[in-house]
Coordinates of C-alpha atoms in Angstrom, one line a residue:
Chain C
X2 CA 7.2 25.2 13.2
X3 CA 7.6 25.1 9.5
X4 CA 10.7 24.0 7.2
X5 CA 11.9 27.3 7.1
X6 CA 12.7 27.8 10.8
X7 CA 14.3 24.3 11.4
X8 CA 18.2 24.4 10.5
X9 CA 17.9 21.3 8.8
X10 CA 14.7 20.9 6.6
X11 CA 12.9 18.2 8.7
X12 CA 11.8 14.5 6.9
X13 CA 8.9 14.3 5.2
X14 CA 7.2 11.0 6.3
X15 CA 4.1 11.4 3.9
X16 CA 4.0 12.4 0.7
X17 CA 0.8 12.1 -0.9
X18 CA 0.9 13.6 -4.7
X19 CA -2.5 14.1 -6.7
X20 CA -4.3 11.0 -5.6
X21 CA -7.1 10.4 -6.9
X22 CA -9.9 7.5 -5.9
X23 CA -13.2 6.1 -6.6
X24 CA -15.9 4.1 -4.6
X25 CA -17.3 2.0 -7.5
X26 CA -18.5 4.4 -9.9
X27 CA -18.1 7.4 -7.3
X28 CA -15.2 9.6 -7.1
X29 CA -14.0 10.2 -3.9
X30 CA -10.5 11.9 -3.8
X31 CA -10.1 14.2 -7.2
X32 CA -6.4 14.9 -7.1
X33 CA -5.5 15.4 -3.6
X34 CA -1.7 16.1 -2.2
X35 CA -0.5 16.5 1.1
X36 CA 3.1 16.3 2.7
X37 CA 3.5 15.5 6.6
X38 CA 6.5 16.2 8.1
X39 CA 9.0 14.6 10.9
X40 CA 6.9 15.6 14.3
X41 CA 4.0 17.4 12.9
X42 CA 0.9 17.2 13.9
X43 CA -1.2 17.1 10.5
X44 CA -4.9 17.5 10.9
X45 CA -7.1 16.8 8.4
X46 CA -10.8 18.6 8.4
X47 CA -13.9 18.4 6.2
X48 CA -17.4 17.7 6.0
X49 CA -19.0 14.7 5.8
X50 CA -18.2 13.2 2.2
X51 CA -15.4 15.1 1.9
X52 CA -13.3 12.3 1.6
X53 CA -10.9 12.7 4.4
X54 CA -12.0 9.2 6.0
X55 CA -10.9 7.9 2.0
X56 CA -7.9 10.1 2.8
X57 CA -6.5 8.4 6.1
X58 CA -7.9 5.3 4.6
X59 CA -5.0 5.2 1.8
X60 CA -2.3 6.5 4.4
X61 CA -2.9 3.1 6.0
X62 CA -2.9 1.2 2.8
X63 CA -6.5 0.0 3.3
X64 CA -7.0 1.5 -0.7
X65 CA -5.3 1.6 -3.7
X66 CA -5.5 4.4 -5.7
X67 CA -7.1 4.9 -9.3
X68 CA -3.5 7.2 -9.8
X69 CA -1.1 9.2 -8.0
X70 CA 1.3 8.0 -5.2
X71 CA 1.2 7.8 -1.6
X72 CA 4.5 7.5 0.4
X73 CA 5.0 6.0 3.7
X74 CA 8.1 7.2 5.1
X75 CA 9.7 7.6 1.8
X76 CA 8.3 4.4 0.2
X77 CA 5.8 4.1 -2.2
X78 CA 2.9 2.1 -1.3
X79 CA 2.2 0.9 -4.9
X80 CA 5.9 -0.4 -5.4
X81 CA 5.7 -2.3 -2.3
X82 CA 6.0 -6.0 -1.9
X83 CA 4.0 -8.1 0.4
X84 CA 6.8 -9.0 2.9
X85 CA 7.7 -5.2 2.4
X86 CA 4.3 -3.8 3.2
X87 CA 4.4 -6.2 6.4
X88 CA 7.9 -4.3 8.0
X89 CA 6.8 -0.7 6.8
X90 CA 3.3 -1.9 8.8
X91 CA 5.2 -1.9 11.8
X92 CA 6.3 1.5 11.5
X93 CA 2.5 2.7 11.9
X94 CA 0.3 2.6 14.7
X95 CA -3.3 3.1 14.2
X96 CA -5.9 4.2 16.9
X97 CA -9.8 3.6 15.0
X98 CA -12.5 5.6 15.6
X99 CA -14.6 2.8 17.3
X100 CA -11.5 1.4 19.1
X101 CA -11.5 -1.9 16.9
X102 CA -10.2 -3.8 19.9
X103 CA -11.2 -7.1 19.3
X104 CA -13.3 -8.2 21.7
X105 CA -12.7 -11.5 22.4
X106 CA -9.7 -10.5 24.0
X107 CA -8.9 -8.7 27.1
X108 CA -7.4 -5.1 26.8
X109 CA -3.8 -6.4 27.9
X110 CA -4.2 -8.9 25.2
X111 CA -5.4 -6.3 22.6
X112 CA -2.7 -3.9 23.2
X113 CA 0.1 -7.1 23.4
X114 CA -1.3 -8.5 20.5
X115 CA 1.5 -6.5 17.7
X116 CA 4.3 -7.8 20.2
X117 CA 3.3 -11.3 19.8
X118 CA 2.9 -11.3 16.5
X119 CA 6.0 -9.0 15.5
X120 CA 8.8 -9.8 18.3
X121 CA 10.6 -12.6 19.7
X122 CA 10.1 -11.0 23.7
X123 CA 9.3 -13.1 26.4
X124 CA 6.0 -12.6 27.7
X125 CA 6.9 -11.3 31.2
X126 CA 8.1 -8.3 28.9
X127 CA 5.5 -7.8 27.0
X128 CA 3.3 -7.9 30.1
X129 CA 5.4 -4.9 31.1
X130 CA 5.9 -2.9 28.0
X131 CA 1.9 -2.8 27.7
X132 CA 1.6 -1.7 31.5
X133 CA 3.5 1.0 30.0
X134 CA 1.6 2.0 27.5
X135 CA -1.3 2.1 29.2
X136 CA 0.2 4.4 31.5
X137 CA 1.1 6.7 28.8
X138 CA -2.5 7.0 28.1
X139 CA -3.8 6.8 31.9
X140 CA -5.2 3.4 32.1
X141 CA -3.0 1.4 34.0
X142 CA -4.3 -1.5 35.6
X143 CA -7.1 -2.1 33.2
X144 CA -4.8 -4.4 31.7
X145 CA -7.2 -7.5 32.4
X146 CA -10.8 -6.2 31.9
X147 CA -12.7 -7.1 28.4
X148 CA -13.5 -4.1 25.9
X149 CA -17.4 -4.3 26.4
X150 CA -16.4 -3.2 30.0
X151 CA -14.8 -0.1 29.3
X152 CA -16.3 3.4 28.5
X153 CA -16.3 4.9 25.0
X154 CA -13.4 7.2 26.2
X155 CA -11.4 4.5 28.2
X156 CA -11.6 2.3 24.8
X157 CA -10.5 5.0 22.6
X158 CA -7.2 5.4 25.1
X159 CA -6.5 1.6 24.8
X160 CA -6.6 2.0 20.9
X161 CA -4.5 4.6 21.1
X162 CA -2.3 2.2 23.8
X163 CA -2.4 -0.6 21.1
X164 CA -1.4 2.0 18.4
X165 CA 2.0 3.1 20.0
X166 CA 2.7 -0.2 21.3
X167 CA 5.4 -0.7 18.7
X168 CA 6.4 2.8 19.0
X169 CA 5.7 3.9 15.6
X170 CA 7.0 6.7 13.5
X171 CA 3.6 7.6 12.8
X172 CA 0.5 7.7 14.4
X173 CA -3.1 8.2 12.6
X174 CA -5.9 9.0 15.1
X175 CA -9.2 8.4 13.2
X176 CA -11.9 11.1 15.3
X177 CA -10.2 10.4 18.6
X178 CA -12.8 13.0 20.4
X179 CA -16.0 12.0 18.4
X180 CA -18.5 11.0 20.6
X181 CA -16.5 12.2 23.9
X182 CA -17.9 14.9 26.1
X183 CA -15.5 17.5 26.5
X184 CA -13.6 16.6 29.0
X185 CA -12.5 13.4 28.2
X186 CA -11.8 14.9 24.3
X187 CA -9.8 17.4 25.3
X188 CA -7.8 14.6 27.7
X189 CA -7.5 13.1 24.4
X190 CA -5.6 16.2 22.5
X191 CA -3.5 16.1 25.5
X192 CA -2.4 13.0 25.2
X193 CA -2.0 13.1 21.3
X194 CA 0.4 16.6 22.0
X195 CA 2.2 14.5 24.8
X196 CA 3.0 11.6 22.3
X197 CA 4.1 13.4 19.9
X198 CA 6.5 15.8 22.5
X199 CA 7.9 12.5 23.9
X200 CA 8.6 10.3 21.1
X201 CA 8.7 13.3 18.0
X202 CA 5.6 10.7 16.4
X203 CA 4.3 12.2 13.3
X204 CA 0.4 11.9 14.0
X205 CA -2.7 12.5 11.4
X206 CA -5.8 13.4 12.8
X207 CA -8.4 13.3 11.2
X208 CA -11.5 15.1 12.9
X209 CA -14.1 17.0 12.4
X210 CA -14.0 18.8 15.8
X211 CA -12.9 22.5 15.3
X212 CA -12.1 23.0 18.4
X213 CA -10.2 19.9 19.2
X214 CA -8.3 20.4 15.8
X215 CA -7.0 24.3 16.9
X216 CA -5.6 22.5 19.7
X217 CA -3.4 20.3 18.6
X218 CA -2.7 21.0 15.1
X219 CA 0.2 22.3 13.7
X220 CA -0.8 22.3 10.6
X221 CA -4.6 21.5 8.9
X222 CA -5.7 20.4 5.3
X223 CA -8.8 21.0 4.5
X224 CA -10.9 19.1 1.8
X225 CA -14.0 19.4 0.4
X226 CA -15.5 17.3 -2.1
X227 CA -12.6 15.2 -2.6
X228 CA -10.2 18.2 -2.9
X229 CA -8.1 20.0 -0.9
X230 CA -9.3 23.6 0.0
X231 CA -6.6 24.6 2.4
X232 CA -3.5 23.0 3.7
X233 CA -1.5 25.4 6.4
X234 CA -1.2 26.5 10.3
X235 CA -4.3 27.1 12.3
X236 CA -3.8 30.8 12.2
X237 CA -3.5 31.1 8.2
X238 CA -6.5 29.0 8.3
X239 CA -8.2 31.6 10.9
X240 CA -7.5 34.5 8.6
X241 CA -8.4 32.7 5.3
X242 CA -10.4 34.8 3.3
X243 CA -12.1 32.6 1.4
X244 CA -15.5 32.4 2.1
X245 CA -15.8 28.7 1.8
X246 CA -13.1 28.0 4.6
X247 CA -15.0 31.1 6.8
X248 CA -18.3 28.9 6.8
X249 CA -16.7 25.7 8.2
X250 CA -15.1 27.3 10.5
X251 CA -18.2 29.4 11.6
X252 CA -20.4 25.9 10.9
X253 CA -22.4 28.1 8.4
X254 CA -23.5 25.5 5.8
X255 CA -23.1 26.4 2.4
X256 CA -26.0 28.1 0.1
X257 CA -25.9 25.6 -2.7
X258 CA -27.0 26.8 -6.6
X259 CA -30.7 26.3 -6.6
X260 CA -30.7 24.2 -9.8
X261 CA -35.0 23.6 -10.0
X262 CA -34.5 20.8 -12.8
X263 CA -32.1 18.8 -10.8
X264 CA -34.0 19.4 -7.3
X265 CA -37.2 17.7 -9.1
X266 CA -35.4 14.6 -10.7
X267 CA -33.7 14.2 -7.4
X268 CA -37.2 13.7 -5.3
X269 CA -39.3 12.3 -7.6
X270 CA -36.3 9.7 -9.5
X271 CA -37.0 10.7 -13.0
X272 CA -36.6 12.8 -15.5
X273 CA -38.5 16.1 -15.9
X274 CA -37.7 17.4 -18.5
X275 CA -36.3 16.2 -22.2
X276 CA -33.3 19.0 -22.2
X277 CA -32.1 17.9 -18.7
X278 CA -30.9 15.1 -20.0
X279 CA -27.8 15.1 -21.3
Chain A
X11 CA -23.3 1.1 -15.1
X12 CA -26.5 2.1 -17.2
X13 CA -26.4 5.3 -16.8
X14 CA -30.6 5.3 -17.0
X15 CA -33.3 2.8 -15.8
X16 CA -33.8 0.2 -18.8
X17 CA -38.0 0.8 -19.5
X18 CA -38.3 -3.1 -21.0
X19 CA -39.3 -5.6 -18.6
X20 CA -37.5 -8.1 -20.8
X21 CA -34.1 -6.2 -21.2
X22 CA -34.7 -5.5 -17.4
X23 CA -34.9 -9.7 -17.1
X24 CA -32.2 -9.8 -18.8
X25 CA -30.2 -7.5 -17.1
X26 CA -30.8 -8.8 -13.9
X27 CA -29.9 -12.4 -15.2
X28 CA -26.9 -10.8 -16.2
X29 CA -25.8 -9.1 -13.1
X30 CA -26.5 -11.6 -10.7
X31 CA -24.5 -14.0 -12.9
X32 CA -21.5 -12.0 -12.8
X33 CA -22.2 -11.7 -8.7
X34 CA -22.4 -15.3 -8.6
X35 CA -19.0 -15.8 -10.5
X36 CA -17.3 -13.1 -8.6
X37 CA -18.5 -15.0 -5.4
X38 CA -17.3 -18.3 -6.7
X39 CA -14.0 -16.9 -7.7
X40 CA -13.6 -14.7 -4.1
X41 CA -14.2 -18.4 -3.0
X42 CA -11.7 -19.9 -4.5
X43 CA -8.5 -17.4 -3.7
X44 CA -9.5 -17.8 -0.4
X45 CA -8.9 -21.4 0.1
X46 CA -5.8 -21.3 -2.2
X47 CA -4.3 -18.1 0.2
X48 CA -5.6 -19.2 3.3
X49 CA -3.5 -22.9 2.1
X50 CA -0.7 -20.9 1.3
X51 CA -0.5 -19.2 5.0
X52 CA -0.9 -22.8 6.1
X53 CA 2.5 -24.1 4.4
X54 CA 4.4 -20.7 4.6
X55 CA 3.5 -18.5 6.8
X56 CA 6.1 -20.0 9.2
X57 CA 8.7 -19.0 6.6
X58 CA 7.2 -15.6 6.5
X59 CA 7.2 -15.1 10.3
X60 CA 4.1 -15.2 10.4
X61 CA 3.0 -18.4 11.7
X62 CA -0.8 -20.0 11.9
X63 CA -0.9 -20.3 15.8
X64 CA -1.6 -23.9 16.9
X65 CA -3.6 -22.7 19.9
X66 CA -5.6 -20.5 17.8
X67 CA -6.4 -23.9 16.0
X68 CA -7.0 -25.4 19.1
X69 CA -10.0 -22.9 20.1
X70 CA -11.3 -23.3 17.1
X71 CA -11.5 -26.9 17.2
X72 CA -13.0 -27.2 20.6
X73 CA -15.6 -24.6 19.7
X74 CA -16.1 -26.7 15.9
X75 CA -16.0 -30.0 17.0
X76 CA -16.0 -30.6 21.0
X77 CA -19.2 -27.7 21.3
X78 CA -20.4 -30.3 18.9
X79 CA -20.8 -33.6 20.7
X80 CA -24.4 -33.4 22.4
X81 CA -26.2 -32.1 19.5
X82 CA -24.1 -34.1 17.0
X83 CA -24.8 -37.7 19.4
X84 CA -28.3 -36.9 19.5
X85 CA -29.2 -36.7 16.4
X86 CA -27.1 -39.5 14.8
X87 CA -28.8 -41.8 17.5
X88 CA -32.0 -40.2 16.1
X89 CA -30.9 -41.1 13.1
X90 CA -29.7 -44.2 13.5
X91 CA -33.2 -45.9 15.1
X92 CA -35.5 -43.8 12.4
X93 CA -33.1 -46.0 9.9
X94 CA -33.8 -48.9 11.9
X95 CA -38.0 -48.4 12.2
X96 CA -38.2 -47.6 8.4
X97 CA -36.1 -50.4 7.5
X98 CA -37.6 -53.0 9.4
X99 CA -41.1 -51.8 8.0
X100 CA -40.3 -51.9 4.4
X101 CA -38.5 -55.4 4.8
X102 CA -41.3 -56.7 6.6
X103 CA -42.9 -56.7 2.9
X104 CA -40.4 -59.2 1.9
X105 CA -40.1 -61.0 4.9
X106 CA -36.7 -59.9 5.1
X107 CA -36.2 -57.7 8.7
X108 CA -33.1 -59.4 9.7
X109 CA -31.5 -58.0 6.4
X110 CA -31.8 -54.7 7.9
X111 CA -28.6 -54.3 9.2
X112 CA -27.1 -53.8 5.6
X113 CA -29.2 -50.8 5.4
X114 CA -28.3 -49.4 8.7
X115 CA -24.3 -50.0 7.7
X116 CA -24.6 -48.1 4.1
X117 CA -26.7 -45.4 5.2
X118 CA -25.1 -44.6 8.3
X119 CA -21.6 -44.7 7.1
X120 CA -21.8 -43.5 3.8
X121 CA -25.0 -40.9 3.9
X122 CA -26.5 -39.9 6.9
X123 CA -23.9 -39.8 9.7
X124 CA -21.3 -37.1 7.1
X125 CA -24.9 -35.2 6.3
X126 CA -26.2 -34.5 9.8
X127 CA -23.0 -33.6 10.9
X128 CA -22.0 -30.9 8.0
X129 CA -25.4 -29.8 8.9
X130 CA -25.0 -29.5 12.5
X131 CA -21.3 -27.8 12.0
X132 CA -23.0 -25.3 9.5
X133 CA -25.4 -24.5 11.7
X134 CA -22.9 -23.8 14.7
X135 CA -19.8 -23.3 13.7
X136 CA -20.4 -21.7 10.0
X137 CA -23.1 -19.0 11.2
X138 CA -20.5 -18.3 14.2
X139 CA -18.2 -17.7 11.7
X140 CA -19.8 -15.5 9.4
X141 CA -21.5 -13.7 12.2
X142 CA -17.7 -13.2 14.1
X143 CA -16.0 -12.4 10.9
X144 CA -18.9 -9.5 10.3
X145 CA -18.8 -8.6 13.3
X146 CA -15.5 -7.8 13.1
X147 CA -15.2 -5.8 9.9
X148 CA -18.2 -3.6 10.9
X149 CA -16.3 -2.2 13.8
X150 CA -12.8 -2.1 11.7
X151 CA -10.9 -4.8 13.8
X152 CA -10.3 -6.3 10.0
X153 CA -9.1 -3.3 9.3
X154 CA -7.1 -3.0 12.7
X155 CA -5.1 -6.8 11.8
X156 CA -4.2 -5.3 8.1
X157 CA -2.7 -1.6 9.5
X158 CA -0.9 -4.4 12.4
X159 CA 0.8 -6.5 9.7
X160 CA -1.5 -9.2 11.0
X161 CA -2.7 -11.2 7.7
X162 CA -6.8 -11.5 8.6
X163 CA -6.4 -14.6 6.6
X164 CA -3.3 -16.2 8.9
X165 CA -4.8 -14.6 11.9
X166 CA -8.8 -16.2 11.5
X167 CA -9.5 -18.0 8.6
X168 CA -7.0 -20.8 8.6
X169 CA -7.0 -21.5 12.1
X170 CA -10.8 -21.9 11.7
X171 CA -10.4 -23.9 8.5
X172 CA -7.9 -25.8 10.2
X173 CA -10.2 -27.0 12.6
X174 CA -13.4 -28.0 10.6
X175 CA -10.9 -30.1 8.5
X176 CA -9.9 -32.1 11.4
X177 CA -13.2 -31.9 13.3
X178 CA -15.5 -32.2 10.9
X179 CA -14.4 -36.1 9.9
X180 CA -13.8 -36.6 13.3
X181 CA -17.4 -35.4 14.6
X182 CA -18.6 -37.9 11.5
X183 CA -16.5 -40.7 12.9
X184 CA -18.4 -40.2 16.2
X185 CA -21.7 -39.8 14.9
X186 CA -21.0 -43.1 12.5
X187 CA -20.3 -45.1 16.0
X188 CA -23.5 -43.2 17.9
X189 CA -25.7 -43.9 14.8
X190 CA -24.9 -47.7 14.4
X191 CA -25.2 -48.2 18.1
X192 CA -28.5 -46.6 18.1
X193 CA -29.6 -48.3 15.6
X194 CA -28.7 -51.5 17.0
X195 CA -30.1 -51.3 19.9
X196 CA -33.4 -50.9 18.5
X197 CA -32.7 -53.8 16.5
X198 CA -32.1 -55.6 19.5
X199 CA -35.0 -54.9 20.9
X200 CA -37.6 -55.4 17.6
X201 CA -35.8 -58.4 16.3
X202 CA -33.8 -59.7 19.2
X203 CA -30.4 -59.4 17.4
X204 CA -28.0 -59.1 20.1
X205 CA -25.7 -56.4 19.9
X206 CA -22.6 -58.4 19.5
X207 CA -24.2 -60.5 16.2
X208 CA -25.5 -57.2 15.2
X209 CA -21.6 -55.4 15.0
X210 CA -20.4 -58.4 13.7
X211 CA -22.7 -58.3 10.6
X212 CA -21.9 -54.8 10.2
X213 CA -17.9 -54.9 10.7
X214 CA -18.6 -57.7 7.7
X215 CA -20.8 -55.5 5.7
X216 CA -18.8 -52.5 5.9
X217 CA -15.3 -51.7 3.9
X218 CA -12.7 -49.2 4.4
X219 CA -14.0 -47.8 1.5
X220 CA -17.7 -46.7 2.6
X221 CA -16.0 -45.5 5.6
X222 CA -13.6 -43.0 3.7
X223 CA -16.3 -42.5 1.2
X224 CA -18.1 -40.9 4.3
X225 CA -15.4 -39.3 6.0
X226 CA -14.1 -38.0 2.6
X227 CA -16.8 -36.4 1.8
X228 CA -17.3 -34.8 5.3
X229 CA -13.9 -33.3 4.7
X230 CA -15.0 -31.8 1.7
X231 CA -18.3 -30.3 3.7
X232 CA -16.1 -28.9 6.5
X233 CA -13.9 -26.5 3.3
X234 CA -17.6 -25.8 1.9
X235 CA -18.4 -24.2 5.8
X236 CA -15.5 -22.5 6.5
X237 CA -15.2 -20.6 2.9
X238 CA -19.3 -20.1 2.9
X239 CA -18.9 -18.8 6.5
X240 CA -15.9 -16.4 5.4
X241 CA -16.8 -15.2 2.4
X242 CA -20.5 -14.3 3.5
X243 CA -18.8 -12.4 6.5
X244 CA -16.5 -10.5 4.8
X245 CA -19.3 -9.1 2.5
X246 CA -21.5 -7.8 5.2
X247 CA -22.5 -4.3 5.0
X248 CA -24.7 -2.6 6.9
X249 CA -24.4 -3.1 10.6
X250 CA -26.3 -5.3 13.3
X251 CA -28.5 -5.8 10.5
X252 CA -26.4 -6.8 7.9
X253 CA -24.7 -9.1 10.4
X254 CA -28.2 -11.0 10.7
X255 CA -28.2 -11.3 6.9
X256 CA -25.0 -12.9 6.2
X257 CA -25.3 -15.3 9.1
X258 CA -28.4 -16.8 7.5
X259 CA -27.1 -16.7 4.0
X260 CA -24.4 -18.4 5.5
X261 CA -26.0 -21.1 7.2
X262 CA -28.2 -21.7 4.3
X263 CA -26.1 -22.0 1.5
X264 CA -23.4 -24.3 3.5
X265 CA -26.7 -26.7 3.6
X266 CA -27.2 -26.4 0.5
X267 CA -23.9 -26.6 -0.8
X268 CA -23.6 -29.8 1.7
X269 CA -26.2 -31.4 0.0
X270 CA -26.0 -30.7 -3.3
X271 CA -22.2 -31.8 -3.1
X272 CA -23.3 -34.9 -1.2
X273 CA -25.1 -36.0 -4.5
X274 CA -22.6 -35.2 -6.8
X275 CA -19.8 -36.9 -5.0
X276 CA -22.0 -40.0 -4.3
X277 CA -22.9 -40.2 -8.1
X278 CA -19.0 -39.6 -8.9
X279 CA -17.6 -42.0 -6.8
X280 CA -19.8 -44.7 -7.4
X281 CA -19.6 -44.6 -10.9

């Protein structure tokens, strides 16, 4: 599945080299690289505040980073011009965690909207390209219905309709199964692994979903506190020895240094004790 | 960032004065880019292939200024005959009522009719704004237009821009007509001025230059909504709730902003 079994060492599509970011005065990402490959399907675990939201966040270009690089499909993000930014934007599709249709629209309109902003087609084929889609992801003739009509799962397949609509290179999937019962998230790995088989899409996940994450992953990073843990297959990360990557994957949460001085000034808001202070 | 609580309530006074300052320039200057980008989608986002859709405009100005017309008619008649019963009372002092028509044209045209109407379109079309645009980054369909190539700014700011600068004078221009009729009639009927004597007094009064003087400044009300309406929205944080705030803060400092403008442009212009 790797580079070494493919005759010809497969594209790198992202290339993300020690990036580091802050939230105000908050660091978020402390030197974080990843590389994603032609096809692959990258998922990205952690906890919550582990950064991977920030993470998927700058693979979109939503943030800049304080340093390193991101590249989109060998591009850097930083060197980018505006009208630049606007064709490599077309090369991604994006399918939110909440959907972000926009609800003043219908779900034909929401998943036709990138045609008729990006291309010159007539609207009789637009009509039909996003009956397409949505029978890629099972929701054909739900074309004319508003978003507020739809279940959590049935909105999370139009996102993901809207996503590929301009058949994109790469896909990011922002917790397609969160919030899904079981069923309908694992009809949503399914249809992530069929993408991907049909059109070779690069997809991110980001989840925090074990199970759905062993499924479709070919390969998973791992961060924690805004650094990577683990990046590698699903069964190097199975037999990992560290004991850190054992609790996630067991959901054990981690025995934290009892540090009495810091405990205190965290409930009470002030200072304890003259030495704490640095 | 002080890296520990300041203990003096007078550095802490300070502080604050400080910070909100810098909040308040920030604001002002978030403010200004907007109009001058949002302007710059206007005139070349065609070039750019990314046009500002004229039936996005069009939505928008039947939502701004059409939505409008009950509410705006009704209170510029209001308006309009409340001119009309004050006036007549205070000229009664002077045995003067018939001069009341003077009063009526000024007030109408150059004060009241641009006023009520900012105010109205704050109070629809601003909140709506704010509350839309919030709306919409809480539940990452901002963030959806930017990962589509879709400029938020091309996409729903300058078509709703757009339409406040049309409607806005427009809505004015209507509530000028409903306020002098209103006020006439009443006249009519307290002083038995008939309504044709009364509109030829006030086409005499009345120059092109009170009427832009109104409209003018009605124009410059519809930029204050739109940017108060955007900028509030796209600082909302915080969900439902936070929606609720910025909808209010909108709506309140577009009428203030309306009326402290109003002043200063009157006192500018009349100078």
């Amino acid at each position: 599945m790797t580079q070494a079994a493919a005759p010809r060492p497969p594209e790198r599509v992202i290339e993300v080299e020690d990036l580091v970011s802050f939230y105000g005065p908050r660091q978020i990402l402390r030197g974080v690289s990843v590389e994603v490959v032609e096809g692959e399907i990258m998922v990205i675990m952690g906890g919550s505040g582990s950064g991977k939201s920030t993470l998927l966040r700058h693979l979109m270009a939503l943030e800049w980073p304080t340093s390193g690089t991101v590249r989109l499909l060998g591009r850097d993000l930083a060197a980018l011009s505006a009208r630049e930014m606007f064709e490599l934007r077309k090369k991604i599709g994006v399918a939110f965690q909440g959907g972000a249709l926009f609800s003043s629209m219908t779900v034909g309109e929401n998943i036709m909207l990138p045609l008729h902003e990006h291309t010159e087609l007539d609207p009789t084929t637009m009509r039909i390209m996003a009956r397409l889609k949505l029978e890629v992801v099972d929701l054909a003739g739900f074309e004319d219905l508003m978003p507020s009509e739809l279940s959590g799962g049935m909105i999370k397949r139009a996102a993901m309709a809207r996503a590929i609509i301009m058949d994109p290179k790469i896909l990011f999937c922002d917790e397609p199964s969160a919030g899904l019962d079981p069923v309908v998230a694992s009809a949503i790995d399914d249809l992530i692994l069929r993408l991907r088989d049909a059109v070779g899409m690069s997809v991110v996940v980001v989840t925090h979903e074990l199970e759905s994450a062993f499924k479709i992953a070919d390969r998973i990073t791992v961060l924690d506190k805004g650094e990577t843990l683990f990046i590698g297959t699903v069964e190097e990360l199975r037999n990992h020895p560290s004991e850190r990557i054992q609790n996630l994957l067991n959901r054990r949460a981690e025995d934290e240094a009892v540090d009495a001085d810091a405990y205190m000034r965290r409930l009470t808001g002030v200072e304890v004790s003259g030495a704490a202070r640095l | 960032m002080a890296e520990q609580a300041t203990d003096n309530s007078a550095a802490r006074f300070v502080e604050r004065l400080g910070r909100g300052t810098v909040r308040g320039v920030e604001e002002l200057g978030a403010c200004g880019m907007l109009v001058f980008e949002t302007l710059y989608w206007i005139v070349s986002g065609r070039r750019m292939r990314q046009p500002v859709r004229i039936d996005a405009i069009f939505v928008q100005m039947m939502e701004t200024g059409i939505g409008a017309i009950p509410i705006v008619a009704l209170m510029a008649g209001t308006i309009g005959v409340m001119l009309a019963i004050q006036g007549i009372h205070t000229l009664k002092i002077f045995g003067a009522e018939t001069q009341v028509t003077v009063g009526i044209a000024f007030s109408v045209v150059r004060e009241f009719a641009p006023l009520i109407t900012g105010i109205i379109v704050a109070g629809r079309s601003g909140s709506a704004l704010a509350a839309r645009l919030g709306t919409m980054k809480i539940n990452q369909e901002i963030d959806a237009l930017h990962v589509m190539g879709i400029n938020p700014l091309r996409f729903l700011v300058a078509p709703a821009l757009v339409a406040m600068m049309v409607m806005v004078p427009a809505l004015t221009l209507f509530s000028d007509f409903v306020g002098l009729l209103a006020a006439g009639l009443y006249v009519g009927v307290d002083l038995g001025i008939s309504l044709a004597a009364y509109f030829d007094r006030v086409i005499e009064i009345l120059s092109v230059d009170d009427l832009m003087h109104g409209l003018g400044k009605s124009a410059l009300f519809a930029i204050l909504i739109g940017v108060i309406g955007v900028v509030n929205g796209a600082s909302v944080s915080g969900g439902a709730e936070g929606v609720g705030k910025v909808t209010t803060r909108a709506v309140v400092q577009s009428i203030a902003a309306i009326v402290v403008t109003d002043m200063i442009f009157a006192f500018a212009v009349t100078r």
